[in-house]
Structures are given as C-alpha cells and as structure tokens.
Amino acid sequence: MVDKSIYIVQGEIGTVVGAIKRNSRWNTHTPLDEEQDPLLNSFGHLKEILNHIQELSDVEPNVFLRPFLEVVRSEDTTGPITGLALTSVNKFLSYGLIDADHEAAAEAIENMADAVTHARFVGTDPASDEVVLMKILQVLRTLLLTPVGAHLTNESVCEIMQSCFRICFEMRLSELLRKSAEHTLVDMVQLLFSRLPQFKEEAKSFVGANMKKLKMRAGGMSESSKWKKQKRSPRPPRHMVRSPSGQMDSTQSGTLSNNNLSGGVPFIEPGSSTSSLLASDSAASSTSSPTTTDSGLDTCSKATSREDLSDLEQCNSATALPGSEPDPLPFLWNSVTEQSDSSSIHDIDYVNPRGVRFTPSTQRDGASLIPYGLPCLRELFRFLISLTNPQDRHNTDAMMHMGLQLLTVALESAHITNYQSLLGLVKDELCRHLFQLLSVDRMNLYTSSIRVCFLLFESLRVHLKFQLEMYLKKLIDIITSENIKMPFEMKEMALEALVQLWRIPSFVTELYINYDCDFYFSNLFEDLTKLLSKNAFPVSGQLYTTHLLSLEALLTVIDSTEAHCQAKVLNSTQQDQSDTLLAEAEASTTNGTDATAGNTPTHTPLDLSLPPAENAPVCPPTSGHLMAEKMRLGRQDQGENDSAPKKPQRFSSCLPDSQELVDIRTKKKLLITGTEQFNQKSKKGIQFLQEKGLLSSPLDNDQVAQWLRENPRLDKKMIGEYVSDRKNMELLDSFVNTFTFQGLRIDEALRLYLEAFRLPGEAPVIQRLLETFTDNWHKVNGSPFVTNDAGFALAYAVIMLNTDQHNHNVRKQNIPMTIEQFKKNLKGVNGNKDFDQDMLEDLYNAIKNEEIVMPDEQSGLVKDNYVWSVLLHRGATPEGVFLHLPPGSYDHDLFTMTWGPTIAALSYVFDKSLDDNIIQKAITGFRKCAMIAAHYGFSDVFDNLIISLCKFTTLSSESVENLPTVFGSNNKAQTAAKTVFDLAHRHGNILREGWKNIMDAMLQLFRAELLPKAMVEVEDFVEPNGKISLQRVETPSNRGESAVLSFVNWLTLSGAEQSGLRGPSTENQEAKQAAILCIKQCDPEKLITESKFLQLESLQELMKALISVTPDEETYDEEDAAFCLEMLLRIILENRDRVSCVWQTVRDHLCHLCVHPNESCFLVERAVVGLLRLAIRLLRREDISSQVLLSLRLLLMMKPPVLSRVSREVAFGLHELLKTNAANIHSTDDWFTLFSLLECIGAGVKPPASFQLASTSTDNDTGALSDSELPSHHVSEVSLDRGYTSDSEIYTEHSKTRIPRSTTDVDVASSGWLVVGKDDLEMSKTPPVNSKAQLNNPLVNQYSLTLGQDLGQHDTKSLIKCVETLSFIVRDAAHVTPDNFELCVRAIRVFVEASLNGGEKKSHKYDSSKSRMRKKAGGRDKEAGGGTRRAGSRASNQRLSRSHSDEEEDEGVPASYHTVSLQVSQDLLDLMHTLHTRAASIYSSWAEEQRHLEAAGRKIEADSQTLWTSCWCPLLQGIAWLCCDARRQVRMQALTYLQRALLVHDLQTLDATEWESCFNKVLFPLLTKLLDNISPADVSGMEETRMRACTLLSKVFLQHLSPLLSLPTFAALWLTILDFMDKYMHAGSSDLLLEAIPESLKNMLLVMDTAGIFHSADSRTGYSDLWEITWERIVCFLPHLREELFKQTVIPGTPSEPVQPTPSAGRPSSPQASPPPNPSSADLWFLCFLGSDRSSPVPHSIPSVPLTTSPAMSPSPLSQSPLILQPLASPLQVGGPPMSLPIILNPALIEATSPVPLLPGPRPTSLSDEVK
C-alpha cells in the first residue's frame, strides 16, 4: 500500500506546476517547455522518483523539498506562485512529512530555513505581496515550532528571527502584517526561552571555538533603506557553517510599487523589480542604516574597571558571544537513548535523538550541522535588550515597546539564573535600560518596563542586589514626586508595582535582611513602610486608589505574617515538636534543597507547563511554550547547581538571629552618624567612631583604610583630603594596599585608584598620592619598568592625557594631543629608555575613548555611566551577596517595624472610608494584626489596637443620652465594637492597658442601659428573688422639685425638647434596638466568664482597670463603681482556682470601699454584699479560706453607723455563709470574727475597738493595710513561724498598748468589751499558768446578768436572721466545736440582751423617709452646682442604699412585730436550754476525742468546774435575764426553763462553791432585777413572776442545802436570802407574795432546823450564832413567825437587845464595841465588803434602810463596820481557812439595796472617802 504522504506531495506538485504553467502561458502565450524551464524540470524529476517508492521516508527530505524551495528562491516567479510553494512547504511541515530522525533531516531543515528567509519573487501589488510575506511568516513559525525545528542551527534561528523583526519594523507594511509578525515573534521567543533549561552553558574555553559571531541588527527601517536583493543560488547540499559576508551597500534602488510592469512585458530587470525579503548572512542586515556605533550594540560597553568583568567575556570592539559548541546532550524530545556527555567537544561524535550519528568525518563535507542552543538565545536576548535602549535614536517607541513585550515573554518562559552569559546582560544593559525607561513619560513604555522589572526581581533578585535598591528608590521617587506634570496613573502604577513585589513570598523579609541589616545600603524596608503608611493618609480627606494601594502593601506584610503564624499554630497543634521556622530553614539550606546558584528560589517562575502527551499525532503546536514542553529532555539536570548559598560577611550564619540583626542595625545607625560627621570634618567622624567602638583606639590604619574603601556614603573629596594628609602617611600605604592592581595595565589600575577618592588640586599632594600608587603597582606587577620613577612619570602622564582629552576648558584652548605627541612626550622616561610603544598606544586609546571619571565632577550621561559602572563593580564584590530566605523567617522583626504605621493607616482608612468593602478590609487588617500580636505576645501592639478600635466604637465619646441612638445608627461603630469584643475574647491573654478602654466602653454601655439584663442583675441576700438590678429606676417624687418648678421648666423648654420628653421617636427606638442587638452579639459577658482562661498578668490588669473606676470626688458616680465592683467580683468567682494570686488586690479594694466611707450608700452596700458573696463561695477552698475569713474583719472595721445601715445584708449574708460553710471554719480567731459580726449587726454591739483603732490609723494611708499589717509590736515573739498575726495577738496587743494597766479597772470595763473577747479567748487558749493573772484582772462583772455591753440600735430583721443563724450552729452538733463554744454562748447572751422586752433599746433604725429625701435633694444640689455631672441624666447617682425601713412594722403593725420579737426570745430560750442540757455530753465527747489526739495543743477538761464557768453559768444568766423580760409570756417561759435547767441532773455534780456562785451570779441578780418595775402594765403578771422566782430560790436552796453548809460563807448566803424575802414581802401590791413568802420561809427554816443547822452544842442556849442572826433578821419583817414555828425555843431577852457573844477559846476575841445586831447590819455587812473590793462600783449615798432598832444604838454604824466581820465570821468558821473577802462581792445586791443607779466614777482613794 502506498504511503499517503506520497499522495500529499504529488498533490502539491500538481498545484504548483499548474500555477507556473498558467502564469507562463499568460505571459508568453506559448506553452512552456518542461525541459527548458529548470523549475518545471526539477518537479518532473521529483514525480519520477515518487512513482518508484512505497514510503516517503525512502527518499531524503531534501529530495522532495528541493523543487519547492527553488520556486521560493527563484527571482522570476511571481508572488502567488511563491505563495503556493510556501503553502506546500508549510503543509509538509504541518503533516510531519519530514522525519526528524532522518539523518538528512537537519540538512533539509537548514535548506528550508535558508530558502524561506531569502525568498524572492516578482512583486505585483502591495496587497498580494503582503500575502506572500504573511505566508513566509507562517512557514517560519511552523518551521521553528515543529519537532524538526530542533535541527536548526544558531545562525538559521537568528536569520528567522531577523526576518520576522524586519517585517515587524517595516512601517510601509500594513498594520495587520506587522502585528502578525509580532505574534509570530512572541511564539518563537516563547519557544526558545522555554527550551532554555535544555541548553547547557559552554565551558569558557570553547566559547567561539566552532562558530563565528552571530549578529542581529536592529537597523531602523528608514525611508532611505529599500528592499535590496542579494542573489543567492539555491543552497547546495553541502553544509558548512557560513561565514558572515560584509555589509551590503545600500545604494541599489527599487520599489515594490514598480513591480507592476506596464503592458505586462515579461522582461524582468534583475536589479530593480525583484522583491526580496532579505536577511542576508547573519551579520549583514540589508536594511541597517549605516551608523558608526551600530546602534550602540556592536561596541562592548566597557566597564570602567576590569574587576567586575570576570563573568562577562567581553572584548573592546564587539561583544564576543559564547561559541556555537553544542550542548553535548542530545535533544531527546521523545526520550529514547541517553548519551553520555563526557565525550570531548573537539572530536564530537554527535548522535541525534534517533541514533543518527553526526561525525565531522562522516558528514559529506565535514562540517556538522549543530542544532541551535544558547548562542542564538543569547544573541536574541542581547538584541531584545538593545531594542529597549532609550538612548539609541534608532529605537522608535514601537521598537522599544516590542522589545519590552518580547523580553516579558522571555522572562516569563525562562529561568535564566543559571546562565552567566544571560545574567551578565540582565545585570548591566537590561536593568540600565529599564531604569531609564522609568523616567519616560510614555505610559505604555513605563508600564511595560515596570512589568519586566517585576519579572526580573521576582526570579533574579539574588543576583541584582544593587539594581533592586536602585529600582525601589526610583519607585519611591515616582510615588513621592511633587511634579505636577507627573500623571496620577504613573504613581498608581508605581504603587501597584510595590504591592506586587510585596506579595512575593519572603520578598519583604529579604529587603529587611539584605538592605536594612546591611551597613552600606539604605533602610529600604523601613523607608518604604513609612512611605506607604504616610501615603495611606489622604491629604484631602478623600480616599483614592493610591491610598488603598499603600494600605494594601502594608497589609500584605501583615497577611503573610499572619498566615505563617496560623500555620505555626496549626503545626504546633498537630505535632508536639515545635521546630521553629528558622531551624527548618537552616536545615533546608544546609541540605541544599533550595541551594541553587547563589541560593535562588528553586521554583521556575510562572511555569505553565503541561506534561507532553505521549505519541500525540504531529500537528502544529498552538504555542511556543507547549512546543518546548514537548521537546523537553527526559532529564533536566541543568537546573541544578549545588553551590551552597554564599553567606554575607556581616552575618555569623545564613540565618542570623534577631539579636544579631538588632546589633547590626544599631551599628549601622552609628556608622551613618559617623559618616555624616566625617563628610563635614574627617577627624571628627573618625573620633566619633572610635568613641562608639567601631574603630579601634589607637587607630589601626588597615581598619580605617578598609572603612574608607567600603563605605560608599563617604564624600570622595573628604577621603582624598584625609588620606593625602601628611600626618596620615602610613594610612595612605594601607589605603593603597586595599586595591588589587595585579595584572592591570597602569591606566586601568589608575582608573580603579582614582575612582576611590577625589584627587586634590595641589601638586605636592597629587605627587604623594601617585608615588604611593606607583610604588605599589610596580611591586605587585613585578617591576615592569626600569625604575619606580618611570612608573610615576607614566601615571602622571596618564592623568595629564585624561585632562587634555576630556576637560572642556582645556579643549577650548588647544587641540587635543595626538598619539604621536603623547609618545614623544614620554621619550626616554623609562630609565633613559622608551616605554613599549604598543602599550602606550593601547593606553592612549583607552583614555581617549573612555575618560577616567573623577567622582562628583561630572553630570549627565557621563555621571550616569560612572554611577552605573560603580554599581556593577560593587555588585561583583562580596557586598553584592543577596541572602535568599525561607518565607516567614523574620516575621517577628518585620512586624515590630510595621505594626505602628499599619495600625495608624488602618485606623485612618477605617475612619474616613464609607465603602463597606474597605471597612471590612480594615477590620480584617486589625484582626490579623491582633492575631500576630497575640502569637508573638506583643501586648503593647494589642493594647494600641484595642485603644484605636475603642475610639471608633463612639462609646466613650458620646454622651449617655445620645449613645443608644448614635451607636445604633452607626454601622461602623457597631463593627468596631464587635471587633473589639471579639478580639478581647480571643486574645484577652495579651491585653494589658487596653482593658481600661474596654471597661470604659462597658461602663458607657451600662450607663446607656444597653447591656444584657444578666449583666446588670446581681445577687442579693435580702431581695426575695435573690437578684437586684444595678440600674435603679428613679421615681419622680425623688426629684425633689416642686410642681411649680416643673411647670416653669415645661414652659421654658423649646418645642424640640418637649417632643423629646414625650418619648423617643421611632427611629431612635429602632436605633436603640439595633444597638442592643449589636451588644448582644458582642457578648460582653463572655469577658467575665472566660476570664478564668486569662494569663495571670492579663487578669491582674483587667482587675486593675475595674478597680480604677472607684468614684473620685469630681465625678462621684456610685452606680458605675457598683457595676465595676460587680464585674470584679464575678471575675474573682470565675477565677476561684487561683484566687490567692489576686486576693490581696480585691481585699484592698473592698477595704477602700467599705472601711473609708463615713456614710452608707449603694456602693458600700454592694461592696459588703460582694465581700460576703466571695466569702461564701471561697470558703470551700482550703488554701484561701483563712485569708477570706480574715477579710471579713473589714466589716468590723467599718464605721459603726455605716455598718448598722447595711446590717440586714450582712445578717442575711452571714446566715448563708454559715449555712454553707460552717464546717470549713476551724480556728477560734475566725469564729471570733463571725460572732463579733453577728453581734454587731444583730444586736447593735459596737465593733471591737482594735478594729476601729486599726482602721482609723490607716485612714490617712494610701490604702488599707492588709490584715497582716495591722499595727503590732510583738510579732517577733509570737509569730516566728507564720506570716500572720492571730486576732488574739492583735487584741492582746491593743490591750497592752492602748489600755495601760495603770488606769482603773473601771475604765477598762467601760471601754467596750475588747478585753472580754480577749479573755474569753485567752481562757480557752492559754495554759493554766496564766489563770492567776486572769483572776487578778476581773474585767467582766460576773455578778451581773448582762454582759455590760453598750448595745446600739439594731435592725429587727437582722436580729431575727442572726438568731436563726445561731440556732443553725447550735442545733447541729457538728458545728459546735471547742473553738466556738464560748463565743456561741456569749453571742446568745448578747442577743438575749438585744431582744429583751422585744428589743426595747431599738430606736427606729432609720428615720427613713426624711433622711432619704434629704439625701436625694442634696445630691441634686451638688449636681446643679457642680455642673460637672452629666446634666441631671441620672439624679439617682446619689442614690442611698435601700433603707430597710422598719417603719411599717414599728408604726403600722405593732402586733406582728411583737410576735416576731416573741419568737426570737423563745428561740433564744430554747437555744440556751438546748446548749445547757447538751453541754456535759458535748464536753465529755471533746475530752474523749482529745485523749486520742496526743499532740493536741490545749487540754479540754470535761469536769464540772469547766462546765460551770464556760457553759452553765453564762447560760443560766442568759435565761435569768429573759426572766426579767417585760413580756409576761417570755418571763414565764424563761422561768420554767430556768427551773428546769437548775434542777437538771447534770448540775447535781456541782460542788458547794459552784452552787454558791449560782446564787450570787444567777438567782440573786435575777431577784434584784425583778424588784424593778419591769412591766408596769402587767402588775399581776409581775407578782406571779416574783412569786415563782422566790419559790425557785427556796427550792434550789433546799435542794442543795447540804453542800452549801460546807461553805465558810454560808451565813452570808443565808442572810442574803432572808434579805430578799424581806424585800419581796414589801414589793407587791397584792396578797400573793404576802402569803407565798412566809410559806417558803417556813419551809426553809423547818428544813434547816431539822438538819440541825441552828443547833450548837457549846453555846449556852444550845443554839448557834446563826440562829440568833436569823431571827434578828426575820423579826424585822415577820415578827410573829418565830412564835408560830418554834414556840418552845424562844430565847430570853427582847429581840432588840444586842446579843453579846462571849469570846471563846481558839477564836480571836471580838472587839467589845461591836454594833448591835439590827436590821441594817446585813446591809452594813455588805457595805464593808464593798469597801474592800476595788473593782466594783460604789454607791454615792448610803442606803437608808428603815431602822427598827432601838434608839440606844448611838455609834455611827460606819465607824465600826469593818469590825462586824469578826463576830459574823467566828461562829461559822467550821475549821476552814479564814474566808476570803471578795467571795460575796455581789453588785446585784448592792443594786438591790441602793436606790441610786450604779455609775462608774473616778475611783476614791480610800475607804472612808468612799463612804463619805
């Protein structure tokens, strides 16, 4: 079967042949003879061949292509025929008829390229000619873009490109054709540069070895240049590399238009009518206009010094291009075999991909066709760069634009980092041209050049350190330009360019590290950040795109940093190993992962590649890039370059740490200052640097020289002056030594030397400088001249020559020196010989062609060239090392620098913008900044951010009245508020100062009533529902203004205000709703609930912010303070796990709020409630409970009137506290605090003086003292091992310090009960040793039923609650402990006193309505007067605390009140009885427990004595006191309880002394009290009470008679009882007592008689003295009783006669003058005891007792009173010790006998005084 390809070729032959025949017939009217016509002849041959083969591949491609190519080359064919031949060729290429693997393919392709680029045809008309040109373009494109195109040689490619360029730039052609050419070029450039990675750079030694120079010319297509013909024979099959022929002359003329030959004459004049697309040999451009410099592209741009030319192989006359040696690697575009690239280049055995071997010997003529590679790319690149040179007058705008476009494509496609030859072009010409283009005012060129710059710096910045700096500076100049002509769009573009650069990953970081952290570069990053920030602030107030772009750039840094932070957070959550980014980066650079040349990014920029489709059918690829993908090599090892990244000298590693950078930046600042000083005065600068330690002292010349050389900021003139100074001769040597002159010709060395400083003008100085220079040069170059002087002379001559050639002033006067003159001048100078003449010639030319530029002298182009050459030169030194960094390396440092400007810009934009998108962008920016700040723990940044945002919420700036409306209608403010709260929720941890602002905002919301209800409602103890709102609604009546006044107000208001009064408008209501909704979304409450997750430092700041809202004098706003206090308390409760850290702060705050105020108010009330709430919740925590309990003393430190006003809260709070936490209270101190509190609030007891004293002493301090700071001087002894002082110590202390022992005990007793508390505690605490001391200190009047308390007013409800609390403790055995038992008993007694008679002491606690009104009004006045208050908006600021007004109860409902009170008394009775009955068992169980605990501190005794003193006696006294209640019910009940208590079984164990004290301490005082007129209304009830009391007395007496008898004081006891019988006989008005008393008395007497008490064996009557005394006493009130009872025992003698007892042996004789026993004897007897006791009050008058004695008694009883003792005592001393006097010290009796109340008075000095 015949190959289809053959039919295609045959078809094409037919078409072309037909056309030729038609054309010839038309011309000559005779059929053409095939034999004669060479074209037809060759087609005929081809037909023959095709008929004989089966496969097209059997013949060489050249065979079937030649006839077609001959048609194309033929000058005689017309355009259409040439066009057809081109179409055929294009089809063959498209169908892939030329097999790329065929050994002759390369030759065929080369032929084709040659033919098409040199196509000839007879022109007809321009339109159809352009069609042919169009087809030529098409064929060239297809040729290059099909796989066989890879066989093209470098020259062919250059010619192809050149042809396209010429069509492109030929302005006479139609635009369509030119554009087509442009597109073709784009595809070709794309292909060539996409293939770049497949080419290898040739070794330097082979450059140019096998190939002549390629040259593409960009000659301008001026009118003068015409199409020129160059006759070319068809290319022979032989293939050699063709040498470029000389430039064609451009004189031949001929136009396209004259191809229309008139008359159709077929005569063709070869010279004129041939249209030829001429791209003759590669060097000759037929359309190049003759210019001397060849558009500046031929001559090599020589750099001024040779140092930086190492990588650019350049020569003087023309750019030498890397030679044509191929990459030894074959182009395996279908990856078959892989060749080794080790074969030497010279004897290349070059095998193409299909295995066809090309060896120089096997090829037909020995010159192998080498496929194109880097050389043509380099030439193309150079050509494109030359097109962009704005200094070249041939380059039109269109050409420059075209060049930029194609460069863009090239850079997009290729990654040229690894190709030094291309890099050289980029560094020098390309960058230079681009920067020059930035200053042109043509927008399209400006835009394109910016685009190319971006591509360059995106991928090649590592090699372009200086260029990048220059570029950014140019952009800065454009952005900040004040030039009015500068179009706005240019600034915008420049900003866009910056933003785009900023977005390159790690670009910003690299800027910072490579420029800001390099000594001799500008602080690019810092300056740009400042610039962008400044630029984001609109001057006019209107936002333009430039402002937003600047913001965008700033945010780019923030965005990337934030992304890195997020990634780190994610990583750390996913894996525990938290390797820092830096460490990873270190690792990656050392492993060489991104270690391509010079540490460049490994990613190919913009690589759009697609994998090649396997075995895809051959078809023309759509683009050059895709084609290149197909041609990709199987392996691509050229991209790798294993050199490790270079490390800049200033860093210790490739990734220096932040500290190192900080040091570098500090040093840089100093260097800049030093440089500035040097530039003014050199010595000053050097001195400064020495002071700062940057230069050594003394000076090290080498170091200074190095600094002078490397610091580009130094003024060259100053360097010149400094080094040439006579004093610095050594420095000059060091300075010259810093140059490397080796191998440089003297003029080149001099050029280098003179670049470093400005040569001074004085001859001697110049001489010094040049001498040192030539000495050095001569030495390092091996002394090429005879003497050093010769070198010096030559150097001088060079300088003179330079001046002569280039100085304008010199040139005006003389003609510049010629080479001959120059040589002549130097005759015989070289040690009397001549210099080498060739050298002098080179030297002369070098100076003539390129001036030695003296720095700072030139301007314009010369200066630019100089500056540029210096830039290139520095770039080649180690200074040019550019560190490439992994993204995110130094985010911390960058953020530190950018956050300020960024937040400022964000705030400004947020403030000014109205566009939602922009606002959203700003908010996102804020959030990201916050996230980063949180990540790095920058609290200052976060605070700043929150403060900025808080301003935008308008919460703090608006007045409270307008706030809901303004805030509700301002979306921006709401957004800001939501952001603030959201950020605080998220990153509260690093908030510090900002808490203050957030709390201010919260306060404003509170004032405006926008907070959720839950936040304004707080716990309360008293309110029935347990909640109270902090926002109190004020009732109109409280306004304190009269109706008239309000009417006047109404009249004076304007209409608008009136309408405001009527109620808010609907818009306002809507706004308020919106505001409330927004705040709800903000969820401010979360700040409190989430505070438990805050770091401690942040928590403390938050608390500080809340505490700071304590009302001050100016703006006393109690409600605000109360709100903040509530938040503070809630925060504490949320943080109870770590409350110990913050407790002191809170306690001090509460102390300040509670202890200092002198009057109660809402805030105090909230503080008190708060303290109790804290205590209730925190007592469960062991670690803090003791401190919390200690803090409850703050309440006792409050001023009593203030405390009494909050008593109800405290009562309810304490109840709650003890109910929940009684079990957690273990120490007596704490119980003491609690019971003291209960007493103070329930019974109105004054708080212990120690607290008051302590608190007053701290009033003037800055704050309250902490618990442990209460004044004390004995801490050292007591608290060696603990950090606090117990209460008892404090009290002891006070008793020591405040109450000196010298004062009277009376004083002590009257000074409150501070020492009582102490003693109670001490008894339980101190070891028995102390007991004596205590007895000597009888501060409590134990014989009174009361505690001697000064009870103030109390609040009934508080009392009831306190009693309830007490009963809770008492009734639960677990809560009664040795620690609190006595306190408990004592508290009960205090309440008994308070509740006596239904609390008659209680004057109404509040004169409530009046005082409240007054207070309110006062508040209003203050507001009106001060004017500082928010005008009347909240008159309730001065609001008082709730008054617990008892007035309803007191006045309105007496009945209910009394029942309540009754209940209290009954409860108390019951409690006392309970305790009384359980006491014994409780105590014994404690004693039992303690026996098990060996180590227990103090001993608990369960004996009757302990029980009596600490328990039974006080309780009985308490019950007895209630027996004296005015309410009958209570009295009766109390008596019943008392009776039960006294007769209870446990009490039977008591011994005589205790029973005696029972009489003295309980019964006698009770009877005394009952004699008073307690309840005048209830006479009969009182009688009954008295009767029961007497009966009880006699019962107890009789029941315990036997133990009592053993007492030495029995007689006194008995007489006292008789005394009471007497009084009670006369007390009542009814007969009840008159009957009952004698009965009781009879009873007692009979029993006593029966017991034989009255009998005495040794008395003469048989009766004892007691008998006598008894009857003496009874006779006074019951004269006849004796007869009734004991008729038989009447003693002789009248009762009135004094009995004279005879002194009996063994007894002291009694004085004779003893007083007659008379009724008053008992009284006197008592009196005499009274006189002997110091501590009891003394009556001021002697009681007058009705005397029934006879007038015989003359002596004053008082004078003898002391003597009574003996007779009395004698009969009763039953062998016991003499009785001690104070035993019957019984004030109760004195009261009974004394009509005058007992008032403590100054203590009389002696007994007689007392009596007087």
Tab-separated table of N, CA, C and O in Angstrom, residues 442-467:
chain	number	residue	atom	x	y	z
A	442	ARG	N	6.004	58.208	28.536
A	442	ARG	CA	5.038	57.474	27.721
A	442	ARG	C	4.551	56.281	28.518
A	442	ARG	O	5.298	55.373	28.847
A	443	MET	N	3.268	56.319	28.750
A	443	MET	CA	2.666	55.391	29.694
A	443	MET	C	2.913	53.929	29.327
A	443	MET	O	3.220	53.113	30.179
A	444	ASN	N	2.776	53.604	27.998
A	444	ASN	CA	2.868	52.184	27.649
A	444	ASN	C	4.271	51.642	27.902
A	444	ASN	O	4.455	50.529	28.382
A	445	LEU	N	5.306	52.474	27.614
A	445	LEU	CA	6.678	52.024	27.858
A	445	LEU	C	6.921	51.894	29.364
A	445	LEU	O	7.542	50.937	29.839
A	446	TYR	N	6.398	52.871	30.098
A	446	TYR	CA	6.568	52.879	31.563
A	446	TYR	C	5.948	51.613	32.166
A	446	TYR	O	6.572	50.883	32.931
A	447	THR	N	4.721	51.339	31.732
A	447	THR	CA	4.026	50.162	32.269
A	447	THR	C	4.775	48.886	31.926
A	447	THR	O	4.984	48.015	32.786
A	448	SER	N	5.191	48.779	30.653
A	448	SER	CA	5.871	47.542	30.245
A	448	SER	C	7.175	47.368	30.996
A	448	SER	O	7.521	46.255	31.406
A	449	SER	N	7.894	48.493	31.186
A	449	SER	CA	9.188	48.329	31.858
A	449	SER	C	8.974	47.920	33.316
A	449	SER	O	9.722	47.111	33.854
A	450	ILE	N	7.928	48.435	33.924
A	450	ILE	CA	7.644	48.015	35.312
A	450	ILE	C	7.347	46.521	35.343
A	450	ILE	O	7.787	45.793	36.239
A	451	ARG	N	6.647	46.072	34.313
A	451	ARG	CA	6.297	44.651	34.298
A	451	ARG	C	7.552	43.790	34.173
A	451	ARG	O	7.706	42.777	34.866
A	452	VAL	N	8.445	44.210	33.284
A	452	VAL	CA	9.684	43.437	33.109
A	452	VAL	C	10.490	43.462	34.413
A	452	VAL	O	11.031	42.437	34.847
A	453	CYS	N	10.525	44.639	35.034
A	453	CYS	CA	11.252	44.742	36.306
A	453	CYS	C	10.706	43.744	37.312
A	453	CYS	O	11.458	43.067	38.019
A	454	PHE	N	9.405	43.644	37.357
A	454	PHE	CA	8.818	42.710	38.326
A	454	PHE	C	9.315	41.295	38.053
A	454	PHE	O	9.753	40.573	38.948
A	455	LEU	N	9.264	40.894	36.760
A	455	LEU	CA	9.689	39.527	36.434
A	455	LEU	C	11.150	39.319	36.805
A	455	LEU	O	11.536	38.261	37.314
A	456	LEU	N	11.957	40.355	36.556
A	456	LEU	CA	13.379	40.229	36.871
A	456	LEU	C	13.582	40.015	38.359
A	456	LEU	O	14.269	39.097	38.792
A	457	PHE	N	12.975	40.895	39.144
A	457	PHE	CA	13.268	40.852	40.580
A	457	PHE	C	12.540	39.708	41.259
A	457	PHE	O	12.945	39.262	42.316
A	458	GLU	N	11.500	39.232	40.619
A	458	GLU	CA	10.818	38.075	41.204
A	458	GLU	C	11.758	36.879	41.178
A	458	GLU	O	11.856	36.137	42.139
A	459	SER	N	12.461	36.713	40.027
A	459	SER	CA	13.252	35.487	39.927
A	459	SER	C	14.745	35.704	40.112
A	459	SER	O	15.453	34.792	40.515
A	460	LEU	N	15.222	36.928	39.821
A	460	LEU	CA	16.685	37.089	39.791
A	460	LEU	C	17.209	38.040	40.854
A	460	LEU	O	18.350	38.477	40.773
A	461	ARG	N	16.382	38.405	41.850
A	461	ARG	CA	16.842	39.445	42.775
A	461	ARG	C	18.115	39.042	43.517
A	461	ARG	O	18.884	39.887	43.952
A	462	VAL	N	18.317	37.720	43.604
A	462	VAL	CA	19.517	37.266	44.312
A	462	VAL	C	20.778	37.803	43.636
A	462	VAL	O	21.786	38.039	44.283
A	463	HIS	N	20.693	38.021	42.323
A	463	HIS	CA	21.880	38.496	41.598
A	463	HIS	C	21.854	39.998	41.382
A	463	HIS	O	22.777	40.550	40.819
A	464	LEU	N	20.773	40.626	41.785
A	464	LEU	CA	20.590	42.032	41.420
A	464	LEU	C	20.396	42.896	42.650
A	464	LEU	O	19.465	43.679	42.746
A	465	LYS	N	21.299	42.721	43.607
A	465	LYS	CA	21.079	43.423	44.878
A	465	LYS	C	21.085	44.944	44.677
A	465	LYS	O	20.183	45.653	45.116
A	466	PHE	N	22.117	45.445	44.004
A	466	PHE	CA	22.212	46.898	43.827
A	466	PHE	C	21.134	47.429	42.896
A	466	PHE	O	20.588	48.499	43.088
A	467	GLN	N	20.847	46.599	41.866
A	467	GLN	CA	19.838	47.029	40.909
A	467	GLN	C	18.476	47.163	41.591
A	467	GLN	O	17.727	48.106	41.340
